[in-house]
Amino acid sequence: MVTLLELKKAKMAALKEHDVNKQNVLGVLIANFQKAEIEKKAKCQELTDADIVSLLNKALKELEDEKEMYANGGKPVEAENSQIQIDIIKGYLPQMMSEDEIRNVINSLADKSIKAVMIEFKTKYAGKADMSLVNRIAKEFQK
């Protein structure tokens, strides 16, 4: 999983390369990362991989909304810049589990109830599996 130090190093490299899109998106990620760390430390907790994935997904969603707004507003250059920033964030996200991998995990469980499946994925596979997909596949095992 990506760390704050890695993001800062990547931003320094972007500064040296004069890559404005990368600088902008990494600056936002670093700020969000630091804010989340402060909030967690106030509760005497550590930032988890699931928290980091959540931060990345939130930034990704905001950029996708921004891109759509620019595209609908007739600003193709800004929409393209948003897409570049989206691609940068996607590079930091872990690869999500495939449907087959999710099915294999569910098959290996003794208790295949939706509650048990969701607990398993939230604890062991947080940030690595799309929970809506897990839920849909888990429902198939209930039939």
PDB file of C-alpha atoms in Angstrom:
ATOM      1  CA  MET A   1       0.000   0.000   0.000  1.00  0.00           C
ATOM      2  CA  VAL A   2       1.171   3.520  -0.738  1.00  0.00           C
ATOM      3  CA  THR A   3       2.676   5.529   2.112  1.00  0.00           C
ATOM      4  CA  LEU A   4       2.861   9.241   2.804  1.00  0.00           C
ATOM      5  CA  LEU A   5       6.603   9.163   2.161  1.00  0.00           C
ATOM      6  CA  GLU A   6       6.088   7.586  -1.261  1.00  0.00           C
ATOM      7  CA  LEU A   7       3.529  10.247  -2.165  1.00  0.00           C
ATOM      8  CA  LYS A   8       5.910  13.006  -1.105  1.00  0.00           C
ATOM      9  CA  LYS A   9       8.756  11.492  -3.149  1.00  0.00           C
ATOM     10  CA  ALA A  10       6.463  11.199  -6.169  1.00  0.00           C
ATOM     11  CA  LYS A  11       5.439  14.838  -5.770  1.00  0.00           C
ATOM     12  CA  MET A  12       9.094  15.919  -5.644  1.00  0.00           C
ATOM     13  CA  ALA A  13       9.738  13.967  -8.839  1.00  0.00           C
ATOM     14  CA  ALA A  14       6.689  15.632 -10.443  1.00  0.00           C
ATOM     15  CA  LEU A  15       8.046  19.040  -9.426  1.00  0.00           C
ATOM     16  CA  LYS A  16      11.384  18.247 -11.078  1.00  0.00           C
ATOM     17  CA  GLU A  17       9.600  17.014 -14.210  1.00  0.00           C
ATOM     18  CA  HIS A  18       7.311  20.080 -14.276  1.00  0.00           C
ATOM     19  CA  ASP A  19       4.286  17.741 -14.367  1.00  0.00           C
ATOM     20  CA  VAL A  20       1.516  20.053 -13.137  1.00  0.00           C
ATOM     21  CA  ASN A  21      -1.264  17.433 -13.205  1.00  0.00           C
ATOM     22  CA  LYS A  22       0.757  15.015 -11.102  1.00  0.00           C
ATOM     23  CA  GLN A  23       1.791  17.802  -8.703  1.00  0.00           C
ATOM     24  CA  ASN A  24      -1.827  18.847  -8.220  1.00  0.00           C
ATOM     25  CA  VAL A  25      -3.273  15.415  -7.618  1.00  0.00           C
ATOM     26  CA  LEU A  26      -0.424  14.332  -5.344  1.00  0.00           C
ATOM     27  CA  GLY A  27      -0.758  17.544  -3.339  1.00  0.00           C
ATOM     28  CA  VAL A  28      -4.419  16.771  -2.706  1.00  0.00           C
ATOM     29  CA  LEU A  29      -3.644  13.144  -1.815  1.00  0.00           C
ATOM     30  CA  ILE A  30      -0.890  14.199   0.599  1.00  0.00           C
ATOM     31  CA  ALA A  31      -3.186  16.704   2.311  1.00  0.00           C
ATOM     32  CA  ASN A  32      -5.981  14.128   2.622  1.00  0.00           C
ATOM     33  CA  PHE A  33      -3.514  11.522   3.871  1.00  0.00           C
ATOM     34  CA  GLN A  34      -2.121  13.870   6.541  1.00  0.00           C
ATOM     35  CA  LYS A  35      -5.616  14.905   7.652  1.00  0.00           C
ATOM     36  CA  ALA A  36      -6.671  11.267   7.998  1.00  0.00           C
ATOM     37  CA  GLU A  37      -3.506  10.453   9.981  1.00  0.00           C
ATOM     38  CA  ILE A  38      -4.207  13.308  12.391  1.00  0.00           C
ATOM     39  CA  GLU A  39      -7.809  12.191  12.864  1.00  0.00           C
ATOM     40  CA  LYS A  40      -6.708   8.596  13.515  1.00  0.00           C
ATOM     41  CA  LYS A  41      -3.971   9.629  15.955  1.00  0.00           C
ATOM     42  CA  ALA A  42      -6.501  11.711  17.889  1.00  0.00           C
ATOM     43  CA  LYS A  43      -8.417   8.461  18.422  1.00  0.00           C
ATOM     44  CA  CYS A  44      -5.178   6.548  19.241  1.00  0.00           C
ATOM     45  CA  GLN A  45      -5.521   4.505  16.065  1.00  0.00           C
ATOM     46  CA  GLU A  46      -3.302   3.782  13.075  1.00  0.00           C
ATOM     47  CA  LEU A  47      -4.170   4.452   9.452  1.00  0.00           C
ATOM     48  CA  THR A  48      -5.062   1.103   7.865  1.00  0.00           C
ATOM     49  CA  ASP A  49      -4.805  -0.087   4.268  1.00  0.00           C
ATOM     50  CA  ALA A  50      -8.601   0.108   4.055  1.00  0.00           C
ATOM     51  CA  ASP A  51      -8.443   3.764   5.165  1.00  0.00           C
ATOM     52  CA  ILE A  52      -5.874   4.524   2.472  1.00  0.00           C
ATOM     53  CA  VAL A  53      -7.931   2.803  -0.218  1.00  0.00           C
ATOM     54  CA  SER A  54     -10.955   4.769   0.962  1.00  0.00           C
ATOM     55  CA  LEU A  55      -9.000   8.037   0.650  1.00  0.00           C
ATOM     56  CA  LEU A  56      -7.859   7.129  -2.846  1.00  0.00           C
ATOM     57  CA  ASN A  57     -11.361   6.091  -3.918  1.00  0.00           C
ATOM     58  CA  LYS A  58     -12.837   9.319  -2.556  1.00  0.00           C
ATOM     59  CA  ALA A  59     -10.312  11.406  -4.498  1.00  0.00           C
ATOM     60  CA  LEU A  60     -10.997   9.289  -7.586  1.00  0.00           C
ATOM     61  CA  LYS A  61     -14.760   9.841  -7.297  1.00  0.00           C
ATOM     62  CA  GLU A  62     -14.263  13.608  -6.924  1.00  0.00           C
ATOM     63  CA  LEU A  63     -12.091  13.711 -10.038  1.00  0.00           C
ATOM     64  CA  GLU A  64     -14.565  11.627 -12.033  1.00  0.00           C
ATOM     65  CA  ASP A  65     -17.342  14.056 -11.068  1.00  0.00           C
ATOM     66  CA  GLU A  66     -15.082  16.984 -11.991  1.00  0.00           C
ATOM     67  CA  LYS A  67     -14.254  15.396 -15.349  1.00  0.00           C
ATOM     68  CA  GLU A  68     -17.937  14.892 -16.122  1.00  0.00           C
ATOM     69  CA  MET A  69     -18.698  18.495 -15.168  1.00  0.00           C
ATOM     70  CA  TYR A  70     -15.956  19.795 -17.474  1.00  0.00           C
ATOM     71  CA  ALA A  71     -17.041  17.518 -20.326  1.00  0.00           C
ATOM     72  CA  ASN A  72     -20.665  18.647 -19.996  1.00  0.00           C
ATOM     73  CA  GLY A  73     -19.521  22.268 -19.758  1.00  0.00           C
ATOM     74  CA  GLY A  74     -17.625  22.103 -23.044  1.00  0.00           C
ATOM     75  CA  LYS A  75     -14.146  22.275 -21.509  1.00  0.00           C
ATOM     76  CA  PRO A  76     -12.284  19.363 -23.121  1.00  0.00           C
ATOM     77  CA  VAL A  77      -8.810  20.436 -21.954  1.00  0.00           C
ATOM     78  CA  GLU A  78      -9.861  20.478 -18.303  1.00  0.00           C
ATOM     79  CA  ALA A  79     -11.689  17.155 -18.770  1.00  0.00           C
ATOM     80  CA  GLU A  80      -8.500  15.648 -20.217  1.00  0.00           C
ATOM     81  CA  ASN A  81      -6.458  16.975 -17.271  1.00  0.00           C
ATOM     82  CA  SER A  82      -8.953  15.380 -14.888  1.00  0.00           C
ATOM     83  CA  GLN A  83      -8.580  12.068 -16.747  1.00  0.00           C
ATOM     84  CA  ILE A  84      -4.786  12.268 -16.415  1.00  0.00           C
ATOM     85  CA  GLN A  85      -5.190  12.819 -12.678  1.00  0.00           C
ATOM     86  CA  ILE A  86      -7.651   9.902 -12.471  1.00  0.00           C
ATOM     87  CA  ASP A  87      -5.074   7.640 -14.125  1.00  0.00           C
ATOM     88  CA  ILE A  88      -2.433   8.776 -11.619  1.00  0.00           C
ATOM     89  CA  ILE A  89      -4.654   7.859  -8.656  1.00  0.00           C
ATOM     90  CA  LYS A  90      -5.577   4.505 -10.205  1.00  0.00           C
ATOM     91  CA  GLY A  91      -1.858   3.713 -10.263  1.00  0.00           C
ATOM     92  CA  TYR A  92      -1.839   3.832  -6.457  1.00  0.00           C
ATOM     93  CA  LEU A  93      -4.919   1.672  -5.936  1.00  0.00           C
ATOM     94  CA  PRO A  94      -4.398  -2.043  -5.280  1.00  0.00           C
ATOM     95  CA  GLN A  95      -5.705  -4.448  -7.876  1.00  0.00           C
ATOM     96  CA  MET A  96      -9.210  -5.469  -6.903  1.00  0.00           C
ATOM     97  CA  MET A  97     -10.144  -9.119  -6.522  1.00  0.00           C
ATOM     98  CA  SER A  98     -11.840 -10.707  -9.515  1.00  0.00           C
ATOM     99  CA  GLU A  99     -15.245 -12.404  -9.343  1.00  0.00           C
ATOM    100  CA  ASP A 100     -13.544 -15.805  -9.485  1.00  0.00           C
ATOM    101  CA  GLU A 101     -11.230 -14.941  -6.581  1.00  0.00           C
ATOM    102  CA  ILE A 102     -14.202 -13.746  -4.532  1.00  0.00           C
ATOM    103  CA  ARG A 103     -16.141 -16.935  -5.321  1.00  0.00           C
ATOM    104  CA  ASN A 104     -13.135 -19.059  -4.293  1.00  0.00           C
ATOM    105  CA  VAL A 105     -12.893 -17.296  -0.940  1.00  0.00           C
ATOM    106  CA  ILE A 106     -16.635 -17.685  -0.330  1.00  0.00           C
ATOM    107  CA  ASN A 107     -16.444 -21.378  -1.307  1.00  0.00           C
ATOM    108  CA  SER A 108     -13.682 -21.911   1.250  1.00  0.00           C
ATOM    109  CA  LEU A 109     -15.791 -20.497   4.086  1.00  0.00           C
ATOM    110  CA  ALA A 110     -17.606 -22.869   6.417  1.00  0.00           C
ATOM    111  CA  ASP A 111     -20.390 -20.317   6.990  1.00  0.00           C
ATOM    112  CA  LYS A 112     -21.593 -18.895   3.692  1.00  0.00           C
ATOM    113  CA  SER A 113     -24.251 -16.626   5.172  1.00  0.00           C
ATOM    114  CA  ILE A 114     -24.152 -13.067   3.863  1.00  0.00           C
ATOM    115  CA  LYS A 115     -23.266 -11.722   7.306  1.00  0.00           C
ATOM    116  CA  ALA A 116     -20.313 -14.122   7.690  1.00  0.00           C
ATOM    117  CA  VAL A 117     -19.097 -13.464   4.143  1.00  0.00           C
ATOM    118  CA  MET A 118     -19.241  -9.688   4.601  1.00  0.00           C
ATOM    119  CA  ILE A 119     -17.375  -9.887   7.930  1.00  0.00           C
ATOM    120  CA  GLU A 120     -14.698 -12.061   6.318  1.00  0.00           C
ATOM    121  CA  PHE A 121     -14.165  -9.633   3.446  1.00  0.00           C
ATOM    122  CA  LYS A 122     -14.274  -6.525   5.629  1.00  0.00           C
ATOM    123  CA  THR A 123     -11.627  -7.910   7.973  1.00  0.00           C
ATOM    124  CA  LYS A 124      -9.288  -9.824   5.663  1.00  0.00           C
ATOM    125  CA  TYR A 125      -9.805  -8.226   2.258  1.00  0.00           C
ATOM    126  CA  ALA A 126     -10.637  -4.603   3.072  1.00  0.00           C
ATOM    127  CA  GLY A 127      -9.743  -2.386   0.139  1.00  0.00           C
ATOM    128  CA  LYS A 128      -9.000  -5.362  -2.096  1.00  0.00           C
ATOM    129  CA  ALA A 129     -12.557  -6.345  -2.956  1.00  0.00           C
ATOM    130  CA  ASP A 130     -15.523  -4.362  -4.178  1.00  0.00           C
ATOM    131  CA  MET A 131     -17.991  -4.928  -1.340  1.00  0.00           C
ATOM    132  CA  SER A 132     -21.043  -4.497  -3.588  1.00  0.00           C
ATOM    133  CA  LEU A 133     -19.657  -7.247  -5.829  1.00  0.00           C
ATOM    134  CA  VAL A 134     -18.970  -9.437  -2.793  1.00  0.00           C
ATOM    135  CA  ASN A 135     -22.542  -8.895  -1.612  1.00  0.00           C
ATOM    136  CA  ARG A 136     -23.973  -9.773  -5.034  1.00  0.00           C
ATOM    137  CA  ILE A 137     -21.889 -12.958  -5.269  1.00  0.00           C
ATOM    138  CA  ALA A 138     -22.703 -13.909  -1.666  1.00  0.00           C
ATOM    139  CA  LYS A 139     -26.403 -13.674  -2.505  1.00  0.00           C
ATOM    140  CA  GLU A 140     -25.858 -16.259  -5.280  1.00  0.00           C
ATOM    141  CA  PHE A 141     -24.704 -18.729  -2.619  1.00  0.00           C
ATOM    142  CA  GLN A 142     -27.961 -18.234  -0.682  1.00  0.00           C
ATOM    143  CA  LYS A 143     -30.102 -19.725  -3.449  1.00  0.00           C
TER     144      LYS A 143
END
